[in-house]
Structures are given as C-alpha cells and as structure tokens.
Amino acid sequence: MPDPSALPRAGARPLMLVSGGYTTQPLWAQLAERYDLAFLAAPAAQLAVGLGLPAAPIASAINADISEHIQNSSVMLAAKVTNSVAGLSARFGEVIGHGPELLNGKIPDWFPGFSHHLINAVVSILAALDEIERSQRRIVGCIVHEDVSLDTRALVAWCSARGIPTFQVPHAPCHLLPGVADIHGETRAEFIAASGPRMVDFYAERGHDSETIAALGAPQWDEYYHGAIPERSESRRVLGIPDDKLAILYMSSWAQTTSTRSGFEAEFDAGWKAVLAQAQARDAYLIAMLHMHDGRPDEAHPYLQDMDTANVAGLMTRHHFSYSLRAADVMVAQAPSNACLVAAILGTPSCYLQTEDFDYATALPFRGQPETIGAVLDAALASRSASEWGEFVGEYNSAHPDGDAATRVVDWINSHVALD
C-alpha cells in the first residue's frame, strides 16, 4: 500500500499533479498506470491511497524549515497587500463603476487577516512544489477541474512558468451564451478537455485556441452509462414513491459567490412556490432535492413545511440524486442545472427556470419563468421518449451514448505528456 504521508523520492515514476475532486476522480486509476499522483486536495490523496493508487498530497513535501519560510513569506506579502488597500479599493471602483469606499471603514478590520489567509495558502502550495522539484521528482503534467480559485491557479501558474503542460477538465458544462461575461470562461491552463461541442464553442469564443481544446466527454458522468443506477420501479420502491403517482423532481440551486446577477433567495423562493403549486394542482408526488453546496441545515429549509401546508405528498433529500432522477417523471431545475443533462442520460425529461444570463444553447431543455412553468412542465412531460434528448446530451457530452469519457481524456493527456 502506498504511504499517504509522503511522496516517493528521486528515481520514482513521473509525477502528475492533480487538483482532486469528483471530476478528475474517474481518471485516477488510468493515470496511475503511468504516473505517481500528487494531489492538491489532501482528502483526494487519502481517497486515492485507499483505492491502492500511488498517491500523496502535495503538502507532504513541506518540512519544518519550509513551514517557517512559508510563515515568514506570507506575513511579508500580506503586509504589502494590506498597505495597498486604499489603492485596491480605488481600482475596484474603476472597474465596476462604484467603489466599496472601504466598506464604511470596516475593511481595515478584516482585510489583513483575510489577505494573510489567502496568501498563506498560495505560498504553501508554491513552496511544496519547489521542494518537490528540488527533490528531483520529475513533474510531467498538471490536471485541474478549474483554475479560477487561488489554489488551482497557483498550481497552473507554477507549471506554466516551467513549461510543464497543464490540463483543465472542467467540472461542469457551461450554459453561458455568446457575449456573456462570466468567471467560468477564465482559465490559464494550456489544454482544455471539453465535455462536448458546446463547451468547445464556449471556450473558443472567449479567446482560447481551438487547437488546444478537445471535445472528449464528461468523465464524471461515465457512471450513468454502465447500469449502476436502478431502473424506475426499483428507484421508486427505495424512495417510497407510489407507482401510480406523477413524480416531479425540483432541483434547487444555491447563492453562488461568483454571481453578480442572480435574484438569489427571492428568485429561489418564487421558483419553488411555482413548482409546489404545480404539484398541488396535479396531485403529484414532489421530490425536493437540496443542492450539494447549500450549507444550511436541513431543518432550516421550508420545503417540508410548505408541502405539508399545501397537502402535497413528497420528500426532501440531499442524497439519492440518481435514484430521484430515475424515479421522477419530470425534473424542474432552478436555473439551467447540469442535472438536466444527467436526467436526459437516465431517460427523464427536464425543464428549468431561467436566471441571470444563463441558458443552454440548445432547444432542449424546456425553459420558462414561474408564471409559465405549468405549460413548460406539460411540454417536458410530453417529450419523455423523444430522440431529441439524446441529441441534446451529445452536444454537451461527446462520450454519449457510450460513456467512455475517462479513457478518452486520459489518452488525450498522455498524448501531450513527454516521458523521455
């Protein structure tokens, strides 16, 4: 069993840096056939080791001397940033048209600690990578699921400065139309493993070289193609949904910190109430699926109380995602969720409530506003066996209908990594 506490030293196999996360996890076993894996996320390294793969966290390269260097450098850099807070505030105002005005004088209270927290994390990553390099481990590539976060961007920047190929395997297909500015179009990675033709267009329209983008499929969705998800009757049995009931799945959203356009809670509440009213009018069974990034405790959600008040049968869950999709007759998503694609893979039609400037570039899924969701639901229900759903999935997942994206992505990465 590999030692999870430290990376093998000089003379071992080539080293592949990996951010971690569910998007890259389907790649790990095939990558481990050629490389040792060094993970940015320590929990990912622990999971990989538990699977018997040659892996360790990048942070395992840090010793006492390096730790002291990290602390000293972080404090000095944070001081420089903090001393520039007035200039940063003014620059922010120039970009967005109005300045934060030091947040009524509160920025000096929290900004120094915030700066140190972020800078310390980045310095730690760079120092660990420097030590791995000094140990004569040969780093041959870097794979991230995104690089808009500071930690993943640091990983990509360090490799780019040394001519090491960097790959982004995006964590989700993108639903932005041409001309819409959004952080998800940002990447410094050299190569992009797009999930499908629409994602190729998404990145190419934002200035990325189309020669470095390949439509390979979404590795994280391979599991939905290989018979691991029970059929509709079994899923309904597990969830306790009567066979003779129309089942509507409501896929909730969350207030994303990358957004500046959403109506947030008021918008979510309006969408939920519209779907609840449809379930009540249709005497349907309603599944309220909480978003994985919604950090509120279950008891803080009004869904169950609202269903009781409306005398609507149903359940609320954060789990059983695949079972819920398979069991439902139709899904309504709050915004153009990736769940629409998974639903189509599993044979369930979907629609969504529009938000911000997000939309699928394809005719499907059906879409509307709270006041039109009834007609949208009817259209989705009537389309259950339509062949167009397969065409929709293929636009965003080139591995459809075979589900072999992980193999495609690993083969593509290997073709761009020099081992001699």
PDB file of C-alpha atoms in Angstrom, residues 153-283:
ATOM      1  CA  ARG A 153      -4.472  28.853 -10.312  1.00  0.00           C
ATOM      2  CA  ALA A 154      -1.243  28.732  -8.311  1.00  0.00           C
ATOM      3  CA  LEU A 155      -0.770  25.114  -9.395  1.00  0.00           C
ATOM      4  CA  VAL A 156      -1.263  26.005 -13.061  1.00  0.00           C
ATOM      5  CA  ALA A 157       0.910  29.136 -12.870  1.00  0.00           C
ATOM      6  CA  TRP A 158       3.817  27.253 -11.282  1.00  0.00           C
ATOM      7  CA  CYS A 159       3.734  24.601 -14.006  1.00  0.00           C
ATOM      8  CA  SER A 160       3.279  27.089 -16.841  1.00  0.00           C
ATOM      9  CA  ALA A 161       6.360  29.006 -15.722  1.00  0.00           C
ATOM     10  CA  ARG A 162       8.368  25.790 -16.150  1.00  0.00           C
ATOM     11  CA  GLY A 163       6.889  24.665 -19.450  1.00  0.00           C
ATOM     12  CA  ILE A 164       5.015  21.775 -17.837  1.00  0.00           C
ATOM     13  CA  PRO A 165       1.773  21.012 -19.738  1.00  0.00           C
ATOM     14  CA  THR A 166      -1.389  21.951 -17.863  1.00  0.00           C
ATOM     15  CA  PHE A 167      -4.836  20.481 -18.466  1.00  0.00           C
ATOM     16  CA  GLN A 168      -8.249  21.632 -17.372  1.00  0.00           C
ATOM     17  CA  VAL A 169     -11.010  19.017 -17.191  1.00  0.00           C
ATOM     18  CA  PRO A 170     -13.891  21.433 -16.488  1.00  0.00           C
ATOM     19  CA  HIS A 171     -16.100  20.478 -13.579  1.00  0.00           C
ATOM     20  CA  ALA A 172     -19.309  21.269 -15.455  1.00  0.00           C
ATOM     21  CA  PRO A 173     -20.506  22.030 -18.955  1.00  0.00           C
ATOM     22  CA  CYS A 174     -21.229  25.723 -19.303  1.00  0.00           C
ATOM     23  CA  HIS A 175     -24.569  27.323 -20.022  1.00  0.00           C
ATOM     24  CA  LEU A 176     -23.477  30.818 -20.965  1.00  0.00           C
ATOM     25  CA  LEU A 177     -24.494  32.219 -24.306  1.00  0.00           C
ATOM     26  CA  PRO A 178     -22.058  34.120 -26.582  1.00  0.00           C
ATOM     27  CA  GLY A 179     -21.186  37.563 -25.330  1.00  0.00           C
ATOM     28  CA  VAL A 180     -21.949  36.893 -21.672  1.00  0.00           C
ATOM     29  CA  ALA A 181     -19.057  37.760 -19.366  1.00  0.00           C
ATOM     30  CA  ASP A 182     -18.528  35.272 -16.570  1.00  0.00           C
ATOM     31  CA  ILE A 183     -15.689  33.900 -14.457  1.00  0.00           C
ATOM     32  CA  HIS A 184     -16.254  30.361 -15.776  1.00  0.00           C
ATOM     33  CA  GLY A 185     -14.688  31.369 -19.099  1.00  0.00           C
ATOM     34  CA  GLU A 186     -11.385  32.108 -17.387  1.00  0.00           C
ATOM     35  CA  THR A 187      -8.558  29.579 -17.499  1.00  0.00           C
ATOM     36  CA  ARG A 188      -4.763  29.724 -17.685  1.00  0.00           C
ATOM     37  CA  ALA A 189      -4.447  26.024 -18.457  1.00  0.00           C
ATOM     38  CA  GLU A 190      -2.736  25.216 -21.755  1.00  0.00           C
ATOM     39  CA  PHE A 191      -5.171  22.450 -22.753  1.00  0.00           C
ATOM     40  CA  ILE A 192      -8.924  22.108 -22.157  1.00  0.00           C
ATOM     41  CA  ALA A 193     -10.686  18.734 -22.152  1.00  0.00           C
ATOM     42  CA  ALA A 194     -14.130  19.966 -23.183  1.00  0.00           C
ATOM     43  CA  SER A 195     -17.147  17.795 -22.493  1.00  0.00           C
ATOM     44  CA  GLY A 196     -18.678  18.399 -25.915  1.00  0.00           C
ATOM     45  CA  PRO A 197     -19.006  20.696 -28.954  1.00  0.00           C
ATOM     46  CA  ARG A 198     -20.889  23.344 -26.994  1.00  0.00           C
ATOM     47  CA  MET A 199     -18.091  23.621 -24.454  1.00  0.00           C
ATOM     48  CA  VAL A 200     -15.539  23.887 -27.256  1.00  0.00           C
ATOM     49  CA  ASP A 201     -17.504  26.843 -28.583  1.00  0.00           C
ATOM     50  CA  PHE A 202     -17.778  28.310 -25.090  1.00  0.00           C
ATOM     51  CA  TYR A 203     -14.008  28.472 -24.595  1.00  0.00           C
ATOM     52  CA  ALA A 204     -13.120  29.311 -28.197  1.00  0.00           C
ATOM     53  CA  GLU A 205     -15.474  32.315 -28.130  1.00  0.00           C
ATOM     54  CA  ARG A 206     -13.570  33.558 -25.103  1.00  0.00           C
ATOM     55  CA  GLY A 207     -10.254  33.626 -26.910  1.00  0.00           C
ATOM     56  CA  HIS A 208      -8.823  30.199 -26.149  1.00  0.00           C
ATOM     57  CA  ASP A 209      -7.005  28.494 -29.018  1.00  0.00           C
ATOM     58  CA  SER A 210      -9.368  25.919 -30.526  1.00  0.00           C
ATOM     59  CA  GLU A 211      -6.336  23.756 -31.376  1.00  0.00           C
ATOM     60  CA  THR A 212      -5.793  23.179 -27.652  1.00  0.00           C
ATOM     61  CA  ILE A 213      -9.433  22.263 -26.928  1.00  0.00           C
ATOM     62  CA  ALA A 214     -10.716  18.734 -27.466  1.00  0.00           C
ATOM     63  CA  ALA A 215     -14.324  17.515 -27.177  1.00  0.00           C
ATOM     64  CA  LEU A 216     -13.876  14.312 -25.167  1.00  0.00           C
ATOM     65  CA  GLY A 217     -16.879  13.931 -22.885  1.00  0.00           C
ATOM     66  CA  ALA A 218     -17.515  14.408 -19.177  1.00  0.00           C
ATOM     67  CA  PRO A 219     -15.645  11.745 -17.112  1.00  0.00           C
ATOM     68  CA  GLN A 220     -17.806  12.325 -14.039  1.00  0.00           C
ATOM     69  CA  TRP A 221     -20.860  11.115 -15.965  1.00  0.00           C
ATOM     70  CA  ASP A 222     -19.438   7.786 -17.115  1.00  0.00           C
ATOM     71  CA  GLU A 223     -21.096   6.099 -14.132  1.00  0.00           C
ATOM     72  CA  TYR A 224     -24.544   6.822 -15.541  1.00  0.00           C
ATOM     73  CA  TYR A 225     -23.896   4.703 -18.637  1.00  0.00           C
ATOM     74  CA  HIS A 226     -22.929   1.388 -17.132  1.00  0.00           C
ATOM     75  CA  GLY A 227     -26.070   0.060 -15.465  1.00  0.00           C
ATOM     76  CA  ALA A 228     -25.186   1.130 -11.935  1.00  0.00           C
ATOM     77  CA  ILE A 229     -28.403   3.125 -11.446  1.00  0.00           C
ATOM     78  CA  PRO A 230     -31.549   1.082 -10.638  1.00  0.00           C
ATOM     79  CA  GLU A 231     -34.473   1.277 -13.021  1.00  0.00           C
ATOM     80  CA  ARG A 232     -37.524   3.429 -12.373  1.00  0.00           C
ATOM     81  CA  SER A 233     -39.589   0.857 -10.451  1.00  0.00           C
ATOM     82  CA  GLU A 234     -36.732  -0.023  -8.086  1.00  0.00           C
ATOM     83  CA  SER A 235     -35.834   3.643  -7.544  1.00  0.00           C
ATOM     84  CA  ARG A 236     -39.449   4.398  -6.664  1.00  0.00           C
ATOM     85  CA  ARG A 237     -39.550   1.465  -4.268  1.00  0.00           C
ATOM     86  CA  VAL A 238     -36.410   2.655  -2.468  1.00  0.00           C
ATOM     87  CA  LEU A 239     -37.749   6.209  -2.174  1.00  0.00           C
ATOM     88  CA  GLY A 240     -41.265   5.111  -1.252  1.00  0.00           C
ATOM     89  CA  ILE A 241     -42.981   6.743  -4.230  1.00  0.00           C
ATOM     90  CA  PRO A 242     -46.306   5.144  -5.256  1.00  0.00           C
ATOM     91  CA  ASP A 243     -46.210   3.699  -8.772  1.00  0.00           C
ATOM     92  CA  ASP A 244     -49.444   5.446  -9.759  1.00  0.00           C
ATOM     93  CA  LYS A 245     -48.317   8.940  -8.736  1.00  0.00           C
ATOM     94  CA  LEU A 246     -46.903  11.560 -11.088  1.00  0.00           C
ATOM     95  CA  ALA A 247     -43.480  12.367  -9.600  1.00  0.00           C
ATOM     96  CA  ILE A 248     -41.946  15.827 -10.049  1.00  0.00           C
ATOM     97  CA  LEU A 249     -38.348  16.428  -9.008  1.00  0.00           C
ATOM     98  CA  TYR A 250     -37.437  20.000  -8.039  1.00  0.00           C
ATOM     99  CA  MET A 251     -33.674  20.567  -8.295  1.00  0.00           C
ATOM    100  CA  SER A 252     -32.828  23.549  -6.117  1.00  0.00           C
ATOM    101  CA  SER A 253     -29.882  25.908  -6.570  1.00  0.00           C
ATOM    102  CA  TRP A 254     -27.627  27.917  -4.274  1.00  0.00           C
ATOM    103  CA  ALA A 255     -26.463  31.501  -3.946  1.00  0.00           C
ATOM    104  CA  GLN A 256     -23.163  31.250  -5.809  1.00  0.00           C
ATOM    105  CA  THR A 257     -20.479  33.695  -4.772  1.00  0.00           C
ATOM    106  CA  THR A 258     -19.313  34.001  -8.395  1.00  0.00           C
ATOM    107  CA  SER A 259     -22.641  35.552  -9.370  1.00  0.00           C
ATOM    108  CA  THR A 260     -23.449  39.253  -9.533  1.00  0.00           C
ATOM    109  CA  ARG A 261     -26.752  38.994 -11.405  1.00  0.00           C
ATOM    110  CA  SER A 262     -28.931  36.453  -9.594  1.00  0.00           C
ATOM    111  CA  GLY A 263     -32.047  37.331  -7.626  1.00  0.00           C
ATOM    112  CA  PHE A 264     -30.812  34.842  -5.022  1.00  0.00           C
ATOM    113  CA  GLU A 265     -33.269  33.903  -2.246  1.00  0.00           C
ATOM    114  CA  ALA A 266     -36.263  35.834  -3.610  1.00  0.00           C
ATOM    115  CA  GLU A 267     -35.777  34.202  -7.009  1.00  0.00           C
ATOM    116  CA  PHE A 268     -35.352  30.747  -5.496  1.00  0.00           C
ATOM    117  CA  ASP A 269     -38.458  31.169  -3.356  1.00  0.00           C
ATOM    118  CA  ALA A 270     -40.555  32.214  -6.356  1.00  0.00           C
ATOM    119  CA  GLY A 271     -39.384  29.195  -8.341  1.00  0.00           C
ATOM    120  CA  TRP A 272     -40.029  26.764  -5.507  1.00  0.00           C
ATOM    121  CA  LYS A 273     -43.511  28.146  -4.837  1.00  0.00           C
ATOM    122  CA  ALA A 274     -44.411  27.867  -8.545  1.00  0.00           C
ATOM    123  CA  VAL A 275     -43.322  24.206  -8.672  1.00  0.00           C
ATOM    124  CA  LEU A 276     -45.112  23.473  -5.385  1.00  0.00           C
ATOM    125  CA  ALA A 277     -48.313  24.946  -6.836  1.00  0.00           C
ATOM    126  CA  GLN A 278     -47.980  22.717  -9.900  1.00  0.00           C
ATOM    127  CA  ALA A 279     -47.523  19.624  -7.730  1.00  0.00           C
ATOM    128  CA  GLN A 280     -50.589  20.577  -5.719  1.00  0.00           C
ATOM    129  CA  ALA A 281     -52.733  21.162  -8.820  1.00  0.00           C
ATOM    130  CA  ARG A 282     -51.632  17.852 -10.377  1.00  0.00           C
ATOM    131  CA  ASP A 283     -51.854  15.802  -7.162  1.00  0.00           C
TER     132      ASP A 283
END
